[in-house]
């Protein structure tokens, strides 16, 4: 059953959120750690973005534009997803990752027709476990544990609603009508997937990263970040800790927005640092375009002073050229930048 608005906690807005966390450096430190800097990242109040008050909406759209230009990432609060739903998502995913390995290996496959994929990362200082699922236009999910399908389906539905509204806001920041990106990218048939990650408690492990530095595919990434910190973003040559507020959503600009805007809004380079004393489970939703849409700068973002900076391909052609498919897609920027 969907949560009512009354069950959603409202958070008082502050222009920036600065957590009280000690910090030691910006990359690999003298002691071999991967500590980041606690610079605050922008906050977008979703309730103001969707408000009937024109002044509130206009201010929030301006805040959204500044966040996209300066950081390429921001925290979303007052997004309408209840604390209860988010807690149930983490609990259900923990039960999946706690299944015995033989049950999870049912989804260990390289068949391009599969829409569910389980696996592990355990090399080059990296440790984590993941389960990828195609969730739009058709929802796919493991059958175990009981209740996983229902809670993830509700979660994805809510996250996607937030993502579509944010893309409408981003369209507005670019001077377009609010549904421009949504329609041009044919998001009603867009290829979306989720990749829940389990970063287990490993106090004696030498591995310090949950994911190595990388860019993400898709248009937008909406992350339920888990109950402990770990996400770091590259910003002006240093690594900053995202430090999300409890039950916020961390949103990042991904490859396809960078290409659409001809580089005006940049895809975020990021990594995940392990806290080997605390288990962390996260869930990112990758919102993607339809396979038959063109991956190219929008005509309105190109002029004599800003020539096209990216090759033109359909999304399907780009995937095939890199031997990827919808849930195995990786960053394409190096293949399309001119």
mmCIF file of N, CA, C and O in Angstrom, residues 71-72 121 132 193 211-221 231-235 239 252-256 258-259 265-272 286 310 324 328-335 337:
data_model
loop_
_atom_site.group_PDB
_atom_site.id
_atom_site.type_symbol
_atom_site.label_atom_id
_atom_site.label_comp_id
_atom_site.label_asym_id
_atom_site.label_seq_id
_atom_site.Cartn_x
_atom_site.Cartn_y
_atom_site.Cartn_z
ATOM 1 N N UNK A 71 28.222 21.746 -9.412
ATOM 2 C CA UNK A 71 28.548 20.454 -8.809
ATOM 3 C C UNK A 71 28.174 19.261 -9.691
ATOM 4 O O UNK A 71 28.833 18.230 -9.644
ATOM 5 N N UNK A 72 27.088 19.379 -10.421
ATOM 6 C CA UNK A 72 26.578 18.218 -11.156
ATOM 7 C C UNK A 72 25.943 17.199 -10.248
ATOM 8 O O UNK A 72 25.611 16.091 -10.667
ATOM 9 N N UNK A 121 32.300 -7.417 -6.845
ATOM 10 C CA UNK A 121 33.544 -6.711 -7.173
ATOM 11 C C UNK A 121 34.509 -7.023 -6.033
ATOM 12 O O UNK A 121 34.197 -6.759 -4.873
ATOM 13 N N UNK A 132 21.785 -6.141 -10.483
ATOM 14 C CA UNK A 132 21.243 -5.216 -11.471
ATOM 15 C C UNK A 132 19.884 -5.704 -11.943
ATOM 16 O O UNK A 132 19.692 -6.893 -12.157
ATOM 17 N N UNK A 193 17.250 1.217 -15.118
ATOM 18 C CA UNK A 193 17.639 0.054 -14.318
ATOM 19 C C UNK A 193 18.103 0.514 -12.945
ATOM 20 O O UNK A 193 18.405 1.692 -12.727
ATOM 21 N N UNK A 211 33.516 1.113 -4.919
ATOM 22 C CA UNK A 211 33.539 1.266 -6.366
ATOM 23 C C UNK A 211 34.659 2.224 -6.722
ATOM 24 O O UNK A 211 34.833 3.264 -6.079
ATOM 25 N N UNK A 212 35.417 1.879 -7.749
ATOM 26 C CA UNK A 212 36.506 2.726 -8.216
ATOM 27 C C UNK A 212 35.944 3.988 -8.877
ATOM 28 O O UNK A 212 34.768 4.027 -9.263
ATOM 29 N N UNK A 213 36.741 5.038 -9.028
ATOM 30 C CA UNK A 213 36.255 6.269 -9.666
ATOM 31 C C UNK A 213 35.691 5.997 -11.060
ATOM 32 O O UNK A 213 36.296 5.285 -11.852
ATOM 33 N N UNK A 214 34.528 6.607 -11.361
ATOM 34 C CA UNK A 214 33.871 6.360 -12.642
ATOM 35 C C UNK A 214 32.808 7.422 -12.915
ATOM 36 O O UNK A 214 32.390 8.156 -12.025
ATOM 37 N N UNK A 215 32.400 7.490 -14.187
ATOM 38 C CA UNK A 215 31.218 8.245 -14.588
ATOM 39 C C UNK A 215 30.062 7.270 -14.735
ATOM 40 O O UNK A 215 30.266 6.076 -14.926
ATOM 41 N N UNK A 216 28.835 7.779 -14.691
ATOM 42 C CA UNK A 216 27.665 6.924 -14.829
ATOM 43 C C UNK A 216 26.957 7.152 -16.154
ATOM 44 O O UNK A 216 26.917 8.281 -16.662
ATOM 45 N N UNK A 217 26.357 6.082 -16.707
ATOM 46 C CA UNK A 217 25.542 6.224 -17.900
ATOM 47 C C UNK A 217 24.154 6.768 -17.535
ATOM 48 O O UNK A 217 23.813 6.890 -16.362
ATOM 49 N N UNK A 218 23.362 7.068 -18.541
ATOM 50 C CA UNK A 218 21.996 7.512 -18.309
ATOM 51 C C UNK A 218 21.871 9.019 -18.324
ATOM 52 O O UNK A 218 22.806 9.759 -18.658
ATOM 53 N N UNK A 219 20.675 9.488 -17.972
ATOM 54 C CA UNK A 219 20.382 10.915 -17.888
ATOM 55 C C UNK A 219 20.616 11.435 -16.478
ATOM 56 O O UNK A 219 21.406 12.358 -16.269
ATOM 57 N N UNK A 220 19.915 10.847 -15.531
ATOM 58 C CA UNK A 220 20.053 11.196 -14.114
ATOM 59 C C UNK A 220 20.199 9.931 -13.297
ATOM 60 O O UNK A 220 19.626 8.894 -13.641
ATOM 61 N N UNK A 221 20.946 10.020 -12.208
ATOM 62 C CA UNK A 221 21.049 8.944 -11.233
ATOM 63 C C UNK A 221 20.428 9.436 -9.936
ATOM 64 O O UNK A 221 20.814 10.481 -9.414
ATOM 65 N N UNK A 231 29.821 7.781 -0.394
ATOM 66 C CA UNK A 231 29.919 8.389 -1.712
ATOM 67 C C UNK A 231 30.803 9.626 -1.672
ATOM 68 O O UNK A 231 30.651 10.490 -0.815
ATOM 69 N N UNK A 232 31.753 9.694 -2.623
ATOM 70 C CA UNK A 232 32.601 10.872 -2.785
ATOM 71 C C UNK A 232 32.521 11.355 -4.227
ATOM 72 O O UNK A 232 32.497 10.562 -5.168
ATOM 73 N N UNK A 233 32.483 12.686 -4.398
ATOM 74 C CA UNK A 233 32.377 13.319 -5.709
ATOM 75 C C UNK A 233 33.642 14.116 -5.985
ATOM 76 O O UNK A 233 34.187 14.775 -5.093
ATOM 77 N N UNK A 234 34.102 14.073 -7.233
ATOM 78 C CA UNK A 234 35.257 14.903 -7.611
ATOM 79 C C UNK A 234 34.758 16.311 -7.905
ATOM 80 O O UNK A 234 33.830 16.511 -8.688
ATOM 81 N N UNK A 235 35.374 17.290 -7.263
ATOM 82 C CA UNK A 235 34.940 18.685 -7.430
ATOM 83 C C UNK A 235 36.147 19.593 -7.351
ATOM 84 O O UNK A 235 36.836 19.655 -6.336
ATOM 85 N N UNK A 239 38.373 15.350 -3.812
ATOM 86 C CA UNK A 239 37.262 14.469 -3.502
ATOM 87 C C UNK A 239 36.493 15.046 -2.328
ATOM 88 O O UNK A 239 37.066 15.352 -1.294
ATOM 89 N N UNK A 252 22.655 12.797 -9.323
ATOM 90 C CA UNK A 252 23.846 13.143 -10.090
ATOM 91 C C UNK A 252 23.516 13.259 -11.574
ATOM 92 O O UNK A 252 22.739 12.466 -12.115
ATOM 93 N N UNK A 253 24.120 14.254 -12.201
ATOM 94 C CA UNK A 253 24.071 14.377 -13.659
ATOM 95 C C UNK A 253 24.892 13.231 -14.249
ATOM 96 O O UNK A 253 26.000 12.952 -13.795
ATOM 97 N N UNK A 254 24.357 12.572 -15.269
ATOM 98 C CA UNK A 254 25.057 11.458 -15.900
ATOM 99 C C UNK A 254 25.405 11.800 -17.356
ATOM 100 O O UNK A 254 25.131 12.905 -17.840
ATOM 101 N N UNK A 255 26.007 10.829 -18.041
ATOM 102 C CA UNK A 255 26.591 11.059 -19.367
ATOM 103 C C UNK A 255 25.638 11.742 -20.351
ATOM 104 O O UNK A 255 26.021 12.652 -21.091
ATOM 105 N N UNK A 256 24.399 11.243 -20.403
ATOM 106 C CA UNK A 256 23.520 11.681 -21.482
ATOM 107 C C UNK A 256 23.046 13.121 -21.307
ATOM 108 O O UNK A 256 22.771 13.805 -22.289
ATOM 109 N N UNK A 258 25.100 15.396 -20.037
ATOM 110 C CA UNK A 258 26.280 16.129 -20.515
ATOM 111 C C UNK A 258 26.264 16.243 -22.033
ATOM 112 O O UNK A 258 26.527 17.310 -22.601
ATOM 113 N N UNK A 259 25.942 15.144 -22.709
ATOM 114 C CA UNK A 259 25.920 15.159 -24.172
ATOM 115 C C UNK A 259 24.798 16.064 -24.680
ATOM 116 O O UNK A 259 25.004 16.893 -25.582
ATOM 117 N N UNK A 265 26.317 21.044 -18.672
ATOM 118 C CA UNK A 265 26.201 20.314 -17.411
ATOM 119 C C UNK A 265 27.047 19.050 -17.521
ATOM 120 O O UNK A 265 26.855 18.255 -18.435
ATOM 121 N N UNK A 266 27.978 18.866 -16.604
ATOM 122 C CA UNK A 266 28.951 17.775 -16.698
ATOM 123 C C UNK A 266 28.517 16.542 -15.903
ATOM 124 O O UNK A 266 27.988 16.649 -14.801
ATOM 125 N N UNK A 267 28.788 15.369 -16.477
ATOM 126 C CA UNK A 267 28.627 14.115 -15.756
ATOM 127 C C UNK A 267 29.599 14.088 -14.582
ATOM 128 O O UNK A 267 30.734 14.562 -14.689
ATOM 129 N N UNK A 268 29.168 13.545 -13.463
ATOM 130 C CA UNK A 268 29.947 13.605 -12.220
ATOM 131 C C UNK A 268 30.891 12.408 -12.108
ATOM 132 O O UNK A 268 30.469 11.253 -12.200
ATOM 133 N N UNK A 269 32.160 12.683 -11.877
ATOM 134 C CA UNK A 269 33.155 11.656 -11.594
ATOM 135 C C UNK A 269 33.077 11.363 -10.101
ATOM 136 O O UNK A 269 33.141 12.276 -9.268
ATOM 137 N N UNK A 270 32.910 10.077 -9.728
ATOM 138 C CA UNK A 270 32.675 9.766 -8.318
ATOM 139 C C UNK A 270 33.194 8.372 -7.980
ATOM 140 O O UNK A 270 33.558 7.593 -8.862
ATOM 141 N N UNK A 271 33.235 8.076 -6.703
ATOM 142 C CA UNK A 271 33.688 6.773 -6.211
ATOM 143 C C UNK A 271 32.993 6.482 -4.890
ATOM 144 O O UNK A 271 32.319 7.356 -4.307
ATOM 145 N N UNK A 272 33.130 5.250 -4.413
ATOM 146 C CA UNK A 272 32.559 4.856 -3.132
ATOM 147 C C UNK A 272 33.679 4.350 -2.233
ATOM 148 O O UNK A 272 34.426 3.440 -2.617
ATOM 149 N N UNK A 286 18.976 4.441 -12.403
ATOM 150 C CA UNK A 286 19.540 5.059 -13.594
ATOM 151 C C UNK A 286 18.395 5.338 -14.564
ATOM 152 O O UNK A 286 17.808 4.408 -15.134
ATOM 153 N N UNK A 310 30.350 16.236 -29.308
ATOM 154 C CA UNK A 310 30.085 14.808 -29.155
ATOM 155 C C UNK A 310 29.587 14.223 -30.470
ATOM 156 O O UNK A 310 28.892 14.887 -31.246
ATOM 157 N N UNK A 324 27.595 -3.501 -24.956
ATOM 158 C CA UNK A 324 26.799 -3.401 -23.750
ATOM 159 C C UNK A 324 25.335 -3.670 -24.097
ATOM 160 O O UNK A 324 24.945 -3.676 -25.261
ATOM 161 N N UNK A 328 23.765 -3.543 -18.588
ATOM 162 C CA UNK A 328 25.212 -3.659 -18.468
ATOM 163 C C UNK A 328 25.916 -2.428 -19.014
ATOM 164 O O UNK A 328 27.123 -2.435 -19.205
ATOM 165 N N UNK A 329 25.146 -1.381 -19.284
ATOM 166 C CA UNK A 329 25.701 -0.189 -19.905
ATOM 167 C C UNK A 329 26.721 0.480 -18.980
ATOM 168 O O UNK A 329 26.574 0.473 -17.767
ATOM 169 N N UNK A 330 27.771 1.022 -19.589
ATOM 170 C CA UNK A 330 28.804 1.758 -18.862
ATOM 171 C C UNK A 330 28.926 3.145 -19.477
ATOM 172 O O UNK A 330 28.310 3.441 -20.498
ATOM 173 N N UNK A 331 29.740 3.983 -18.868
ATOM 174 C CA UNK A 331 29.923 5.329 -19.380
ATOM 175 C C UNK A 331 30.381 5.312 -20.833
ATOM 176 O O UNK A 331 31.260 4.523 -21.213
ATOM 177 N N UNK A 332 29.778 6.181 -21.635
ATOM 178 C CA UNK A 332 30.119 6.237 -23.059
ATOM 179 C C UNK A 332 30.909 7.476 -23.422
ATOM 180 O O UNK A 332 31.212 7.693 -24.604
ATOM 181 N N UNK A 333 31.243 8.316 -22.481
ATOM 182 C CA UNK A 333 31.808 9.624 -22.797
ATOM 183 C C UNK A 333 33.097 9.527 -23.613
ATOM 184 O O UNK A 333 33.298 10.288 -24.565
ATOM 185 N N UNK A 334 33.975 8.589 -23.252
ATOM 186 C CA UNK A 334 35.248 8.505 -23.964
ATOM 187 C C UNK A 334 35.050 8.106 -25.423
ATOM 188 O O UNK A 334 35.927 8.343 -26.262
ATOM 189 N N UNK A 335 33.893 7.484 -25.733
ATOM 190 C CA UNK A 335 33.640 7.020 -27.094
ATOM 191 C C UNK A 335 32.966 8.076 -27.962
ATOM 192 O O UNK A 335 32.948 7.931 -29.186
ATOM 193 N N UNK A 337 33.102 11.762 -27.139
ATOM 194 C CA UNK A 337 33.685 13.099 -27.090
ATOM 195 C C UNK A 337 34.567 13.341 -28.310
ATOM 196 O O UNK A 337 35.386 12.505 -28.679
#
